[in-house]
PDB file of C-alpha atoms in Angstrom:
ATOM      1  CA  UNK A   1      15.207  38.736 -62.353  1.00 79.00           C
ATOM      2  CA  UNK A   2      13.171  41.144 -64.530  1.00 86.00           C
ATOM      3  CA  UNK A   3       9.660  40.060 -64.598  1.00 88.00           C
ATOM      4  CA  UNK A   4       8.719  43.000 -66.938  1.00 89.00           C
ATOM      5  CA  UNK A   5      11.623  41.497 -69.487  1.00 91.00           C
ATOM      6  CA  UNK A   6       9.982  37.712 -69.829  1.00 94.00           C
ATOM      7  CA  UNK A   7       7.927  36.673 -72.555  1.00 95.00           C
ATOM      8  CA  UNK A   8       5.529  34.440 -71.467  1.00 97.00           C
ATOM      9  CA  UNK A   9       3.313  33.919 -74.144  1.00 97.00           C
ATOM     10  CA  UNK A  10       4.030  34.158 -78.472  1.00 96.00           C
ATOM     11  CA  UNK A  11       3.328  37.419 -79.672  1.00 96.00           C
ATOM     12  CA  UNK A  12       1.816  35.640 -83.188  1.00 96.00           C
ATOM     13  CA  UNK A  13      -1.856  36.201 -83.420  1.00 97.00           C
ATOM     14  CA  UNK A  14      -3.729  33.020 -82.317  1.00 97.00           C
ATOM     15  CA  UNK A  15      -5.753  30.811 -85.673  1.00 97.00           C
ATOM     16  CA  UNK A  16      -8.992  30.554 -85.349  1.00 97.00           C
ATOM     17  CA  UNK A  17      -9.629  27.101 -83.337  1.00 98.00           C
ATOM     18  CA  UNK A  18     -12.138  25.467 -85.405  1.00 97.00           C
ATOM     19  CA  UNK A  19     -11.282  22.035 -87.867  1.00 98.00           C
ATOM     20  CA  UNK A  20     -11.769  20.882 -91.492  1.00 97.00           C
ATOM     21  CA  UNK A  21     -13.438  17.680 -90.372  1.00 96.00           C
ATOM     22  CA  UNK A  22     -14.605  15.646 -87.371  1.00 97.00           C
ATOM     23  CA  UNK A  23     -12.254  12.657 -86.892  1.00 97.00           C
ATOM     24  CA  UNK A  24     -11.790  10.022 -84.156  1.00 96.00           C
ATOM     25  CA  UNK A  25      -8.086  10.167 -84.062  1.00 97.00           C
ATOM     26  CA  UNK A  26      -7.603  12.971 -83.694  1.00 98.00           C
ATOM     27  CA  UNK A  27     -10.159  13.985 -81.103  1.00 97.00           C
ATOM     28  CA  UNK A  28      -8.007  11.024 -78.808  1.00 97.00           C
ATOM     29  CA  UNK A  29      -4.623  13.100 -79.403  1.00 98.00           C
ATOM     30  CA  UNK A  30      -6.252  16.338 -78.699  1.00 98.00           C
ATOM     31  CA  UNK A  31      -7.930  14.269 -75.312  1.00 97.00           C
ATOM     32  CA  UNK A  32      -3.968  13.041 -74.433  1.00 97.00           C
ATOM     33  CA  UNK A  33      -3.743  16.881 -74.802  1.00 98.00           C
ATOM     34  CA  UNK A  34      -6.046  17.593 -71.908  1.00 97.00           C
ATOM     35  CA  UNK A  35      -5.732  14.627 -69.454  1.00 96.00           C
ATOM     36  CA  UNK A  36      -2.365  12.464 -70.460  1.00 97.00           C
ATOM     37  CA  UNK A  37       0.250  12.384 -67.935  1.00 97.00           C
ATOM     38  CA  UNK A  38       1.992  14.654 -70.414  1.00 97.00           C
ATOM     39  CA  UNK A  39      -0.592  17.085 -70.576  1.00 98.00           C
ATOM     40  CA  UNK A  40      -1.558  20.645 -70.045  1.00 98.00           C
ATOM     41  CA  UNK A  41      -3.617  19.285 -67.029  1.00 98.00           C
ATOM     42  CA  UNK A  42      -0.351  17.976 -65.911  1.00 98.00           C
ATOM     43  CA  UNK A  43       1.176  21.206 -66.116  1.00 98.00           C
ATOM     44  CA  UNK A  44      -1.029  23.913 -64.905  1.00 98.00           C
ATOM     45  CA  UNK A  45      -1.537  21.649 -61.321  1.00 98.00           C
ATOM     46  CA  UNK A  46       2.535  21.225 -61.147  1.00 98.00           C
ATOM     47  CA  UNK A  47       2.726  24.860 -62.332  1.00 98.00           C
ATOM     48  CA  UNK A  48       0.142  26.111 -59.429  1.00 98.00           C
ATOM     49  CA  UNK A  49       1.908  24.092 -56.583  1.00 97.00           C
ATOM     50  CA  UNK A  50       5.547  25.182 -57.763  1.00 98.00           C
ATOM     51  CA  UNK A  51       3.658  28.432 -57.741  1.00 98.00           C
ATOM     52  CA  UNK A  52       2.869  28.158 -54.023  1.00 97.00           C
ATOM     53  CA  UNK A  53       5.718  26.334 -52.110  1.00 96.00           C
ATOM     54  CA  UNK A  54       8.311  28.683 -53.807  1.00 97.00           C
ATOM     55  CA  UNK A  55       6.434  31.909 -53.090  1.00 96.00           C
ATOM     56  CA  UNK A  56       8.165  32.628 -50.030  1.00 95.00           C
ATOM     57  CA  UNK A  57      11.767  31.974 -50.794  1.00 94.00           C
ATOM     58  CA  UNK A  58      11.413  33.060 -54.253  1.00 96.00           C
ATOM     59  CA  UNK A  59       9.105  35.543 -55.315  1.00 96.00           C
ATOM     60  CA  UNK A  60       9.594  35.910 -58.843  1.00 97.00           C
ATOM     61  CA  UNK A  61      10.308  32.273 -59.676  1.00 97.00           C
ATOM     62  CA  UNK A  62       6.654  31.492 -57.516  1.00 98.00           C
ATOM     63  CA  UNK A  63       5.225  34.416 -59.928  1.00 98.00           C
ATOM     64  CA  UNK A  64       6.557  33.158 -63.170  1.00 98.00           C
ATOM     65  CA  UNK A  65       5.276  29.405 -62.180  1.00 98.00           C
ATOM     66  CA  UNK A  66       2.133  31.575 -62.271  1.00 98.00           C
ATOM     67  CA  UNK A  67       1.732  33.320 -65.066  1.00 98.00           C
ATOM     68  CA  UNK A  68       3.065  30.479 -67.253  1.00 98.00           C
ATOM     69  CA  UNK A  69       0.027  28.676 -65.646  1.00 98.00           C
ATOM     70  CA  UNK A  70      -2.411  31.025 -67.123  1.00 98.00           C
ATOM     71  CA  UNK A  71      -0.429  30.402 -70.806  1.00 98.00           C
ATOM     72  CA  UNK A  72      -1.309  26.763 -69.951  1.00 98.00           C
ATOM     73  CA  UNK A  73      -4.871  26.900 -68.699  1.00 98.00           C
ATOM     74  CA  UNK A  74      -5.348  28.668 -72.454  1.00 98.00           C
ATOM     75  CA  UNK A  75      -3.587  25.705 -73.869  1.00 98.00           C
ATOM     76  CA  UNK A  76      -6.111  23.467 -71.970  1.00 98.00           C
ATOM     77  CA  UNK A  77      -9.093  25.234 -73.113  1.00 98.00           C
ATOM     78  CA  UNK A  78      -8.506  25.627 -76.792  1.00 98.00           C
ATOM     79  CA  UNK A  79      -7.766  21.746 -76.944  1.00 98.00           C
ATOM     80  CA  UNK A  80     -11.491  21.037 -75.167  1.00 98.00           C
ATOM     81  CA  UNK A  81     -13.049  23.273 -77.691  1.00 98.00           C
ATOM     82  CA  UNK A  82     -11.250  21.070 -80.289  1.00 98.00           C
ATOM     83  CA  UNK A  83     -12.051  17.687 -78.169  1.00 98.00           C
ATOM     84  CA  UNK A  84     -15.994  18.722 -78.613  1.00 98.00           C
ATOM     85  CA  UNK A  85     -15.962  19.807 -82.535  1.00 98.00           C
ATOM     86  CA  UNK A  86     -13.687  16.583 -82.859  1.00 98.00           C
ATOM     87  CA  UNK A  87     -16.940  14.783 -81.267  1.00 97.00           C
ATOM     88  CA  UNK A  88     -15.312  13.644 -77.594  1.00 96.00           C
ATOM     89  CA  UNK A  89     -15.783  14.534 -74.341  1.00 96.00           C
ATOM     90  CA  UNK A  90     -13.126  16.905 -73.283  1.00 96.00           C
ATOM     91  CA  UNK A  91     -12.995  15.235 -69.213  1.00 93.00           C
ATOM     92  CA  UNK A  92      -9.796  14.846 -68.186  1.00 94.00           C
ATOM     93  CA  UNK A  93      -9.185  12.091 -69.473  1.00 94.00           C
ATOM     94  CA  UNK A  94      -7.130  10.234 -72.234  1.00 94.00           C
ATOM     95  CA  UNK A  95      -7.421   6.909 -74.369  1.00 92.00           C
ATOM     96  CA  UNK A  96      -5.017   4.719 -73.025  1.00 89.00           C
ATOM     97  CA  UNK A  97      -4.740   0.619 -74.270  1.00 88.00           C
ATOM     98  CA  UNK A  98      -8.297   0.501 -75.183  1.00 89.00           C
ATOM     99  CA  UNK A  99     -10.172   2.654 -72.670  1.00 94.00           C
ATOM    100  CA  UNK A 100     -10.449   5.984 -70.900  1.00 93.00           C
ATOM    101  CA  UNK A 101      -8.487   6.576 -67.957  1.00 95.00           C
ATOM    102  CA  UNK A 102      -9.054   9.756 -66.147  1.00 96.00           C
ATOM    103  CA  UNK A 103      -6.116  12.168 -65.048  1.00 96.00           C
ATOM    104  CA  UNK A 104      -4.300  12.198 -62.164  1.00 96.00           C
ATOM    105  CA  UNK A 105      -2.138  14.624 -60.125  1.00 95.00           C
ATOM    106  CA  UNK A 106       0.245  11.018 -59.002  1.00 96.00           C
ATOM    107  CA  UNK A 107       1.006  12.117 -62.741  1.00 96.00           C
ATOM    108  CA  UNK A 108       3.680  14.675 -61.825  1.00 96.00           C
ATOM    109  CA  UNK A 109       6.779  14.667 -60.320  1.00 95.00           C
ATOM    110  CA  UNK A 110       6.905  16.804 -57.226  1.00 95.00           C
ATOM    111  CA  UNK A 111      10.628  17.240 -56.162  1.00 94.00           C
ATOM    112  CA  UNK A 112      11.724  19.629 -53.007  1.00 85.00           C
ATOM    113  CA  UNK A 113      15.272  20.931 -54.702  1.00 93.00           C
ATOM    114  CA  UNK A 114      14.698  24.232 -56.017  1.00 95.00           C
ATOM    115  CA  UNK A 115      17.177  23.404 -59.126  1.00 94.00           C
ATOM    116  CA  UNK A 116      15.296  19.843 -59.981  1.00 96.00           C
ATOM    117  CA  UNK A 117      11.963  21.929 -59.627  1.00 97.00           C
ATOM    118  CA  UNK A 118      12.982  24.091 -62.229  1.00 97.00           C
ATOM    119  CA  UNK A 119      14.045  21.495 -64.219  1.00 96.00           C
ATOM    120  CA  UNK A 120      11.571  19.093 -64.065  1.00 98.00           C
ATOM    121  CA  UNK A 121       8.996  21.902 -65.140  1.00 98.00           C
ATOM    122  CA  UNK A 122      11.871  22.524 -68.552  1.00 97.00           C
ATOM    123  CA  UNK A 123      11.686  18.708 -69.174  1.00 97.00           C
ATOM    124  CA  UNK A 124       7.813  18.622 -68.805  1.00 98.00           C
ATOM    125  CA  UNK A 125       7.593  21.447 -70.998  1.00 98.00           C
ATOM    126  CA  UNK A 126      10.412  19.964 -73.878  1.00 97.00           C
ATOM    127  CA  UNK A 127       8.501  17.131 -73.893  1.00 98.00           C
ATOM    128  CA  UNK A 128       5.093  18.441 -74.583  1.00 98.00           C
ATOM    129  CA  UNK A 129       6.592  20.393 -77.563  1.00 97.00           C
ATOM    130  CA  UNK A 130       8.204  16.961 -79.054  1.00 97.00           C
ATOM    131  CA  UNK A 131       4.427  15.495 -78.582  1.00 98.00           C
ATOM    132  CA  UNK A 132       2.901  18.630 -80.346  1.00 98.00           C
ATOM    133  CA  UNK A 133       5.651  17.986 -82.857  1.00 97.00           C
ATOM    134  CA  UNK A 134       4.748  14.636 -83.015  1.00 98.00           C
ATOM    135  CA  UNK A 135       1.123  15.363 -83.861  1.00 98.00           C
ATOM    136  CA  UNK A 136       1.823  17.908 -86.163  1.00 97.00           C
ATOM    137  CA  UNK A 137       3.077  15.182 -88.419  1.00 97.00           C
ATOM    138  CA  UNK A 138       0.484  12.669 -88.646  1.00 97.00           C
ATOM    139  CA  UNK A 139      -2.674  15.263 -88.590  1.00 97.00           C
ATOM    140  CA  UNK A 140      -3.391  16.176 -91.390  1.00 97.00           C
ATOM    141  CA  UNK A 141      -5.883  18.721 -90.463  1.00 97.00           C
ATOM    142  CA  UNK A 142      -4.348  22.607 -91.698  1.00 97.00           C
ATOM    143  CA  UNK A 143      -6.528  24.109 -89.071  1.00 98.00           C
ATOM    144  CA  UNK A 144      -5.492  21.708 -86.076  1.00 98.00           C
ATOM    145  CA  UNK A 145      -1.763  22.084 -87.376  1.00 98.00           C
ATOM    146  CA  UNK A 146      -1.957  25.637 -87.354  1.00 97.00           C
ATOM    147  CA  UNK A 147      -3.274  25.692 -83.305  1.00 98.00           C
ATOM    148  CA  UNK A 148      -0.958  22.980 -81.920  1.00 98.00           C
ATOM    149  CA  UNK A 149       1.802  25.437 -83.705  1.00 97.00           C
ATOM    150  CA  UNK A 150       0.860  28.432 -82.053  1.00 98.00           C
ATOM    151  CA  UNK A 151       1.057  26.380 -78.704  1.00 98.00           C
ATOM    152  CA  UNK A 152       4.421  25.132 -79.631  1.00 98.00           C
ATOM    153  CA  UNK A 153       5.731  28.847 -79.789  1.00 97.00           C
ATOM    154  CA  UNK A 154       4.396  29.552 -76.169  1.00 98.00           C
ATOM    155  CA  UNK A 155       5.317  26.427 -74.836  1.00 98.00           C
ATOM    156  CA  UNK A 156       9.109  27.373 -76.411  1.00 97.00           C
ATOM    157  CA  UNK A 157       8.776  30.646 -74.611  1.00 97.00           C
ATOM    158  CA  UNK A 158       8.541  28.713 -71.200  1.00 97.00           C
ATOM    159  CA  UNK A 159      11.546  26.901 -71.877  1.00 97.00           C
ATOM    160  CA  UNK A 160      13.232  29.978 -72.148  1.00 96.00           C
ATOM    161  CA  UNK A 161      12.436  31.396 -69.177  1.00 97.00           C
ATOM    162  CA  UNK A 162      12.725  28.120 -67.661  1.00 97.00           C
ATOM    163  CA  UNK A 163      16.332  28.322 -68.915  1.00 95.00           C
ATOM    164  CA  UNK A 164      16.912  31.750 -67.659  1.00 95.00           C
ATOM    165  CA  UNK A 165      15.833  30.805 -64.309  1.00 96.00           C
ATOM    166  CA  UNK A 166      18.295  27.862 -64.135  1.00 95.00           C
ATOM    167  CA  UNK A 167      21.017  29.799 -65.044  1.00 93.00           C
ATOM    168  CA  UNK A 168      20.578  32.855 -62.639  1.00 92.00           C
ATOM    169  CA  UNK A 169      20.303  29.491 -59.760  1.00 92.00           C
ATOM    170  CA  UNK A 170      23.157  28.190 -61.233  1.00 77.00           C
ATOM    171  CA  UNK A 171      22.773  24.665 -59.607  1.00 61.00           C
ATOM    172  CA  UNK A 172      21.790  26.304 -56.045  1.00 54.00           C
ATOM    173  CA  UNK A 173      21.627  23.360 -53.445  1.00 55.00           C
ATOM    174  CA  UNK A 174      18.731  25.319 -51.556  1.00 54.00           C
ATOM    175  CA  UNK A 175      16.031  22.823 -50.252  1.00 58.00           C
ATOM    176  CA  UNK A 176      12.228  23.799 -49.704  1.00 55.00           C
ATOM    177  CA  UNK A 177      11.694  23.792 -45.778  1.00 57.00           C
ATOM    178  CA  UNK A 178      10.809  19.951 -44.330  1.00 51.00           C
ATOM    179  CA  UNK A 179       7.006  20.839 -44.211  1.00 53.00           C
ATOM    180  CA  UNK A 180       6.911  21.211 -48.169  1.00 47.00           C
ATOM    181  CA  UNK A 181       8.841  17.349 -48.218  1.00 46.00           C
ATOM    182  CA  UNK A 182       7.039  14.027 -48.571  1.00 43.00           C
ATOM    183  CA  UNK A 183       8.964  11.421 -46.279  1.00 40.00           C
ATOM    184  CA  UNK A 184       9.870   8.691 -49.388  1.00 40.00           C
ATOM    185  CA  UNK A 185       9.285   5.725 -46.676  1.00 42.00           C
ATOM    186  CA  UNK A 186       5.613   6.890 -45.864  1.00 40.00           C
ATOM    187  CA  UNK A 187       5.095   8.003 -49.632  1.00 37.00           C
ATOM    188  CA  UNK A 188       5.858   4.217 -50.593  1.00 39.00           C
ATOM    189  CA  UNK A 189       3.783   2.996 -47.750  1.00 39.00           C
ATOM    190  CA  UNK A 190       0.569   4.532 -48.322  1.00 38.00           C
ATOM    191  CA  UNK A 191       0.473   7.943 -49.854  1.00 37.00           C
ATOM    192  CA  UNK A 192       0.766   7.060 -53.348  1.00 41.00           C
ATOM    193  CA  UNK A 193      -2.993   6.791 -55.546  1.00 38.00           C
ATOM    194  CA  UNK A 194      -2.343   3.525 -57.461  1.00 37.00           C
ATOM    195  CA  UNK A 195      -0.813   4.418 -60.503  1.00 41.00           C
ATOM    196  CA  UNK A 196      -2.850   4.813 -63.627  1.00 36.00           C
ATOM    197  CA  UNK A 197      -0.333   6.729 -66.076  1.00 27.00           C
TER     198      UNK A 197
END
């Protein structure tokens, strides 16, 4: 693979990330943004760990997990500056049945196959877009519109490469060495943080 050919981020010039007008609503979607299960929280840890256990088998998939990271820590930091001109506190955390609940890496999926790894990081990433897409149509802020747009387009360009890197593996049964496994019987035993997402 051809690092120097992948697109990782939009080449559209970013809006200015500012908002017409301060409301609640939408300061919660732009907080489910930063700390939801399906979040760019979510996806910059999952990105940095896919990052390291595949760095020695395969270099350029570990480096693309990496710089796709960086995309996403952007992501994260333009929805906190939003969170705080919105008038919340951009923890990472989301509003969830009435009350705050705080983000949690027991949030991601973590499997071992070097095809489901890949493709649990495309179906992470398709379904951050429909959420953006989701937003885009009840907010009815131009100016918050206009940002969660510009994401979309980066977030599309990781499913692209995501894509690319599927079909170059084309289903390849390789598994990560035992000591990057969880044993399921011990993970059900006592491993697992109760689960809050």
């Amino acid at each position: 693979m051809d690092l120097s050919t992948l697109v990782f981020a939009d080449k559209s010039p970013w809006p200015a990330v500012e908002i017409v007008t301060v409301n609640e609503l939408y300061g919660k979607a732009m907080l489910s943004n930063i700390g939801d299960c399906n979040s760019e929280m979510s996806a910059i840890s999952l990105y940095v760990y896919n990052s390291m256990i595949t760095k020695r088998y395969f270099y350029d998939i570990a480096e693309c997990f990496h710089r796709i990271s960086i995309e996403e820590m952007h992501h994260l930091n333009v929805f906190g500056e939003l969170c705080i001109m919105l008038g919340t506190d951009p923890r990472l955390w989301s509003w969830q049945n009435g009350r705050m609940r705080y983000w949690s890496p027991s949030c991601n999926h973590y499997p071992t196959n070097i095809g489901a790894l890949v493709s649990n990081a495309l179906n992470g990433e398709l379904e951050a877009i429909k959420k953006y897409q989701w937003q885009c149509q009840w907010i009815h802020d131009c100016r918050i519109k206009a940002i969660l747009n510009r994401i979309i387009a980066d977030e599309l360009c990781h499913v692209q490469i995501f894509r690319l890197i599927l079909a170059e593996l084309n289903d390849d049964p390789f598994e990560l060495p035992y000591d990057y496994r969880i044993c399921e019987e011990d993970r059900k035993k006592d491993c697992d943080p109760p689960k809050t997402c």
